[in-house]
Structures are given as C-alpha cells and as structure tokens.
C-alpha cells in the first residue's frame, strides 16, 4: 500500500516539477526575469554596446527565445529618417496596438521586421522593448546615417 501511495504521489508531483524546471523564455519574461538584451551596434560612428529591456508580451518572449539559440546579426537600413529596420529570420507573434514611438523603442513590424527608432512615428506596432538609458541625440549619434549592423544577444549576467 505504501508503494502504491508513493507511486501516486510521484505521478502527481513529477509533472509540476518538470514544468517548473523547464520554464520557457515566455514564462521567464512574463515573470520579469531575464528581460535584458545586449545590442552591439557597428555604424559609421564606430562600435557601441547598448542594453535594452524587453516588453512584457508574447512577441518579446518569442524574440528572447530566438536569442537563446544564439546572437542575431542583422544589417539594418535607414527608413524614413526615423528608424533602422531589418527583416527577421522568422516571424514572431504580433501584439499590435496604436502607439507613438520614441527614441530607443525596439519595434516589431508586421511580425517579421525589427526596427530601432531614433525619432517618433505613430502606427500599429508591437513594442518589443526599449533601449536603456539613452536620449534621442545620443542614439542618433550612435546610429549615424545609412545602414548599420546590429548584433542582438541575451545579456549575460555578471558572475
């Protein structure tokens, strides 16, 4: 009887333990954990390292999960003198809403394009995150004119 009771207890608790151990990026992002990414920018103004905080939505969680596979190196082109844009290697879920962008916003457009805004725009977008601690003038100087290379990766925790 004790063996049967123990087996039943293990059968009930094991799935919960496995789910807790195998928390997905989506769960971690929703809990406010691991929401930081690093963006290395190579532009006419040189090499720069920026950090960003991801938004709390399924799009940002999917983007973070994409970065768990390794860094994402993108050639980003200037568009309309207010953003740098690039196509993503995969489509992400959309959480579009009417928003006004500001400098430092990281936006998902049409589910398959990522943009870094250095000025304002109003449209239906999905906010992926925001570059930390930067103003419009500084960001414009870093991004410069023309195309850039942006390397997105998970921010590694200090040991």
PDB file of C-alpha atoms in Angstrom:
ATOM      1  CA  UNK A   1       0.000   0.000   0.000  1.00  0.00           C
ATOM      2  CA  UNK A   2       2.852   2.394   0.861  1.00  0.00           C
ATOM      3  CA  UNK A   3       4.488   1.733  -2.527  1.00  0.00           C
ATOM      4  CA  UNK A   4       1.228   2.453  -4.337  1.00  0.00           C
ATOM      5  CA  UNK A   5       0.727   5.690  -2.387  1.00  0.00           C
ATOM      6  CA  UNK A   6       4.333   6.749  -3.089  1.00  0.00           C
ATOM      7  CA  UNK A   7       3.934   5.981  -6.810  1.00  0.00           C
ATOM      8  CA  UNK A   8       0.728   8.031  -6.945  1.00  0.00           C
ATOM      9  CA  UNK A   9       2.431  10.954  -5.176  1.00  0.00           C
ATOM     10  CA  UNK A  10       5.381  10.867  -7.592  1.00  0.00           C
ATOM     11  CA  UNK A  11       2.988  10.697 -10.551  1.00  0.00           C
ATOM     12  CA  UNK A  12       1.178  13.798  -9.280  1.00  0.00           C
ATOM     13  CA  UNK A  13       4.246  15.850  -8.375  1.00  0.00           C
ATOM     14  CA  UNK A  14       6.621  14.942 -11.220  1.00  0.00           C
ATOM     15  CA  UNK A  15       4.802  16.928 -13.945  1.00  0.00           C
ATOM     16  CA  UNK A  16       4.786  20.039 -11.746  1.00  0.00           C
ATOM     17  CA  UNK A  17       8.482  19.662 -11.041  1.00  0.00           C
ATOM     18  CA  UNK A  18       9.305  19.214 -14.728  1.00  0.00           C
ATOM     19  CA  UNK A  19       7.267  22.249 -15.694  1.00  0.00           C
ATOM     20  CA  UNK A  20       8.995  24.360 -13.053  1.00  0.00           C
ATOM     21  CA  UNK A  21      12.436  23.159 -14.143  1.00  0.00           C
ATOM     22  CA  UNK A  22      11.738  23.660 -17.835  1.00  0.00           C
ATOM     23  CA  UNK A  23      10.425  27.218 -17.627  1.00  0.00           C
ATOM     24  CA  UNK A  24      10.306  28.750 -21.089  1.00  0.00           C
ATOM     25  CA  UNK A  25      11.551  32.157 -22.100  1.00  0.00           C
ATOM     26  CA  UNK A  26       7.929  33.239 -22.285  1.00  0.00           C
ATOM     27  CA  UNK A  27       7.356  32.350 -18.639  1.00  0.00           C
ATOM     28  CA  UNK A  28      10.593  33.998 -17.528  1.00  0.00           C
ATOM     29  CA  UNK A  29       9.848  37.190 -19.437  1.00  0.00           C
ATOM     30  CA  UNK A  30       6.304  37.304 -18.076  1.00  0.00           C
ATOM     31  CA  UNK A  31       7.678  36.925 -14.543  1.00  0.00           C
ATOM     32  CA  UNK A  32      10.032  39.885 -15.084  1.00  0.00           C
ATOM     33  CA  UNK A  33      13.159  37.748 -15.210  1.00  0.00           C
ATOM     34  CA  UNK A  34      15.871  37.759 -17.886  1.00  0.00           C
ATOM     35  CA  UNK A  35      14.275  40.658 -19.725  1.00  0.00           C
ATOM     36  CA  UNK A  36      17.567  42.265 -20.719  1.00  0.00           C
ATOM     37  CA  UNK A  37      19.279  42.019 -24.077  1.00  0.00           C
ATOM     38  CA  UNK A  38      22.508  43.424 -25.468  1.00  0.00           C
ATOM     39  CA  UNK A  39      22.721  45.205 -28.816  1.00  0.00           C
ATOM     40  CA  UNK A  40      26.135  45.745 -30.367  1.00  0.00           C
ATOM     41  CA  UNK A  41      25.937  48.474 -32.998  1.00  0.00           C
ATOM     42  CA  UNK A  42      28.502  48.902 -35.769  1.00  0.00           C
ATOM     43  CA  UNK A  43      27.918  52.153 -37.633  1.00  0.00           C
ATOM     44  CA  UNK A  44      29.826  54.980 -39.256  1.00  0.00           C
ATOM     45  CA  UNK A  45      30.349  56.367 -35.739  1.00  0.00           C
ATOM     46  CA  UNK A  46      32.135  53.190 -34.548  1.00  0.00           C
ATOM     47  CA  UNK A  47      31.228  50.265 -32.328  1.00  0.00           C
ATOM     48  CA  UNK A  48      28.797  50.737 -29.461  1.00  0.00           C
ATOM     49  CA  UNK A  49      27.180  48.435 -26.918  1.00  0.00           C
ATOM     50  CA  UNK A  50      23.643  49.176 -25.782  1.00  0.00           C
ATOM     51  CA  UNK A  51      21.331  47.333 -23.430  1.00  0.00           C
ATOM     52  CA  UNK A  52      17.575  47.055 -23.655  1.00  0.00           C
ATOM     53  CA  UNK A  53      14.718  45.866 -21.508  1.00  0.00           C
ATOM     54  CA  UNK A  54      12.154  43.697 -23.251  1.00  0.00           C
ATOM     55  CA  UNK A  55       8.435  44.365 -23.032  1.00  0.00           C
ATOM     56  CA  UNK A  56       6.044  42.044 -21.232  1.00  0.00           C
ATOM     57  CA  UNK A  57       4.282  40.400 -24.172  1.00  0.00           C
ATOM     58  CA  UNK A  58       4.391  37.186 -26.202  1.00  0.00           C
ATOM     59  CA  UNK A  59       6.267  38.912 -29.037  1.00  0.00           C
ATOM     60  CA  UNK A  60       9.144  39.935 -26.766  1.00  0.00           C
ATOM     61  CA  UNK A  61       9.163  36.461 -25.216  1.00  0.00           C
ATOM     62  CA  UNK A  62       9.420  34.890 -28.683  1.00  0.00           C
ATOM     63  CA  UNK A  63      12.229  37.304 -29.590  1.00  0.00           C
ATOM     64  CA  UNK A  64      14.083  36.396 -26.393  1.00  0.00           C
ATOM     65  CA  UNK A  65      13.603  32.700 -27.161  1.00  0.00           C
ATOM     66  CA  UNK A  66      15.083  33.322 -30.623  1.00  0.00           C
ATOM     67  CA  UNK A  67      18.146  34.844 -28.927  1.00  0.00           C
ATOM     68  CA  UNK A  68      18.512  31.761 -26.721  1.00  0.00           C
ATOM     69  CA  UNK A  69      19.640  29.953 -29.893  1.00  0.00           C
ATOM     70  CA  UNK A  70      22.480  32.451 -30.325  1.00  0.00           C
ATOM     71  CA  UNK A  71      23.128  36.023 -31.306  1.00  0.00           C
ATOM     72  CA  UNK A  72      21.205  37.588 -34.160  1.00  0.00           C
ATOM     73  CA  UNK A  73      23.298  39.686 -36.550  1.00  0.00           C
ATOM     74  CA  UNK A  74      21.250  41.976 -38.775  1.00  0.00           C
ATOM     75  CA  UNK A  75      22.063  44.580 -41.399  1.00  0.00           C
ATOM     76  CA  UNK A  76      19.648  47.404 -40.640  1.00  0.00           C
ATOM     77  CA  UNK A  77      18.817  50.064 -43.206  1.00  0.00           C
ATOM     78  CA  UNK A  78      17.664  53.573 -42.511  1.00  0.00           C
ATOM     79  CA  UNK A  79      13.994  54.103 -43.238  1.00  0.00           C
ATOM     80  CA  UNK A  80      12.167  57.434 -43.429  1.00  0.00           C
ATOM     81  CA  UNK A  81      14.775  59.226 -41.280  1.00  0.00           C
ATOM     82  CA  UNK A  82      13.327  57.929 -38.002  1.00  0.00           C
ATOM     83  CA  UNK A  83      14.246  54.227 -37.745  1.00  0.00           C
ATOM     84  CA  UNK A  84      16.702  51.488 -38.647  1.00  0.00           C
ATOM     85  CA  UNK A  85      14.915  48.378 -39.946  1.00  0.00           C
ATOM     86  CA  UNK A  86      15.688  44.797 -40.896  1.00  0.00           C
ATOM     87  CA  UNK A  87      13.828  41.608 -41.740  1.00  0.00           C
ATOM     88  CA  UNK A  88      13.923  38.891 -39.070  1.00  0.00           C
ATOM     89  CA  UNK A  89      14.838  35.300 -39.954  1.00  0.00           C
ATOM     90  CA  UNK A  90      11.468  34.119 -38.618  1.00  0.00           C
ATOM     91  CA  UNK A  91       8.034  35.530 -37.946  1.00  0.00           C
ATOM     92  CA  UNK A  92       7.110  36.436 -34.367  1.00  0.00           C
ATOM     93  CA  UNK A  93       3.648  36.685 -32.816  1.00  0.00           C
ATOM     94  CA  UNK A  94       2.121  40.132 -33.109  1.00  0.00           C
ATOM     95  CA  UNK A  95       0.588  42.234 -30.345  1.00  0.00           C
ATOM     96  CA  UNK A  96      -0.111  45.294 -32.473  1.00  0.00           C
ATOM     97  CA  UNK A  97      -1.596  48.407 -30.982  1.00  0.00           C
ATOM     98  CA  UNK A  98      -1.675  52.071 -31.972  1.00  0.00           C
ATOM     99  CA  UNK A  99       1.434  53.606 -30.434  1.00  0.00           C
ATOM    100  CA  UNK A 100       3.674  56.618 -30.778  1.00  0.00           C
ATOM    101  CA  UNK A 101       7.313  55.590 -30.877  1.00  0.00           C
ATOM    102  CA  UNK A 102      10.170  57.446 -29.276  1.00  0.00           C
ATOM    103  CA  UNK A 103      13.942  57.213 -29.483  1.00  0.00           C
ATOM    104  CA  UNK A 104      15.146  53.848 -28.257  1.00  0.00           C
ATOM    105  CA  UNK A 105      11.970  51.880 -28.959  1.00  0.00           C
ATOM    106  CA  UNK A 106      12.542  48.411 -30.403  1.00  0.00           C
ATOM    107  CA  UNK A 107       9.503  47.580 -32.511  1.00  0.00           C
ATOM    108  CA  UNK A 108       8.176  44.527 -34.327  1.00  0.00           C
ATOM    109  CA  UNK A 109       6.552  45.490 -37.615  1.00  0.00           C
ATOM    110  CA  UNK A 110       4.247  43.094 -39.496  1.00  0.00           C
ATOM    111  CA  UNK A 111       5.566  40.195 -37.427  1.00  0.00           C
ATOM    112  CA  UNK A 112       8.751  39.785 -39.454  1.00  0.00           C
ATOM    113  CA  UNK A 113      10.685  43.054 -39.226  1.00  0.00           C
ATOM    114  CA  UNK A 114      12.540  44.622 -36.334  1.00  0.00           C
ATOM    115  CA  UNK A 115      13.178  48.332 -36.030  1.00  0.00           C
ATOM    116  CA  UNK A 116      15.137  50.603 -33.729  1.00  0.00           C
ATOM    117  CA  UNK A 117      13.537  54.013 -33.561  1.00  0.00           C
ATOM    118  CA  UNK A 118      15.591  57.152 -33.115  1.00  0.00           C
ATOM    119  CA  UNK A 119      12.657  59.507 -33.651  1.00  0.00           C
ATOM    120  CA  UNK A 120       8.862  59.418 -33.434  1.00  0.00           C
ATOM    121  CA  UNK A 121       6.237  57.688 -35.544  1.00  0.00           C
ATOM    122  CA  UNK A 122       2.607  56.725 -34.991  1.00  0.00           C
ATOM    123  CA  UNK A 123       1.270  53.408 -36.283  1.00  0.00           C
ATOM    124  CA  UNK A 124       0.005  49.961 -35.287  1.00  0.00           C
ATOM    125  CA  UNK A 125       3.100  48.216 -33.977  1.00  0.00           C
ATOM    126  CA  UNK A 126       4.196  45.667 -31.437  1.00  0.00           C
ATOM    127  CA  UNK A 127       6.616  47.003 -28.863  1.00  0.00           C
ATOM    128  CA  UNK A 128       9.449  44.521 -28.242  1.00  0.00           C
ATOM    129  CA  UNK A 129      11.413  46.665 -25.815  1.00  0.00           C
ATOM    130  CA  UNK A 130      13.266  49.873 -25.107  1.00  0.00           C
ATOM    131  CA  UNK A 131      16.966  50.721 -25.135  1.00  0.00           C
ATOM    132  CA  UNK A 132      18.045  51.614 -21.610  1.00  0.00           C
ATOM    133  CA  UNK A 133      19.413  54.966 -20.501  1.00  0.00           C
ATOM    134  CA  UNK A 134      19.783  56.804 -23.802  1.00  0.00           C
ATOM    135  CA  UNK A 135      18.403  60.047 -25.161  1.00  0.00           C
ATOM    136  CA  UNK A 136      17.443  60.859 -28.735  1.00  0.00           C
ATOM    137  CA  UNK A 137      20.565  62.911 -29.508  1.00  0.00           C
ATOM    138  CA  UNK A 138      22.947  60.211 -28.238  1.00  0.00           C
ATOM    139  CA  UNK A 139      21.102  57.438 -30.060  1.00  0.00           C
ATOM    140  CA  UNK A 140      21.118  59.384 -33.340  1.00  0.00           C
ATOM    141  CA  UNK A 141      24.872  59.896 -32.970  1.00  0.00           C
ATOM    142  CA  UNK A 142      25.427  56.162 -32.382  1.00  0.00           C
ATOM    143  CA  UNK A 143      23.208  55.036 -35.271  1.00  0.00           C
ATOM    144  CA  UNK A 144      24.595  57.628 -37.671  1.00  0.00           C
ATOM    145  CA  UNK A 145      23.472  57.903 -41.275  1.00  0.00           C
ATOM    146  CA  UNK A 146      22.839  54.972 -43.567  1.00  0.00           C
ATOM    147  CA  UNK A 147      22.977  51.285 -42.743  1.00  0.00           C
ATOM    148  CA  UNK A 148      24.240  49.704 -39.538  1.00  0.00           C
ATOM    149  CA  UNK A 149      24.993  46.220 -38.300  1.00  0.00           C
ATOM    150  CA  UNK A 150      23.193  45.300 -35.091  1.00  0.00           C
ATOM    151  CA  UNK A 151      24.015  42.176 -33.120  1.00  0.00           C
ATOM    152  CA  UNK A 152      21.239  41.261 -30.694  1.00  0.00           C
ATOM    153  CA  UNK A 153      22.014  38.808 -27.895  1.00  0.00           C
ATOM    154  CA  UNK A 154      20.924  37.844 -24.430  1.00  0.00           C
ATOM    155  CA  UNK A 155      22.549  39.964 -21.761  1.00  0.00           C
ATOM    156  CA  UNK A 156      24.814  37.700 -19.752  1.00  0.00           C
ATOM    157  CA  UNK A 157      24.550  38.090 -16.013  1.00  0.00           C
ATOM    158  CA  UNK A 158      27.652  39.248 -14.148  1.00  0.00           C
ATOM    159  CA  UNK A 159      29.250  36.420 -12.227  1.00  0.00           C
TER     160      UNK A 159
END
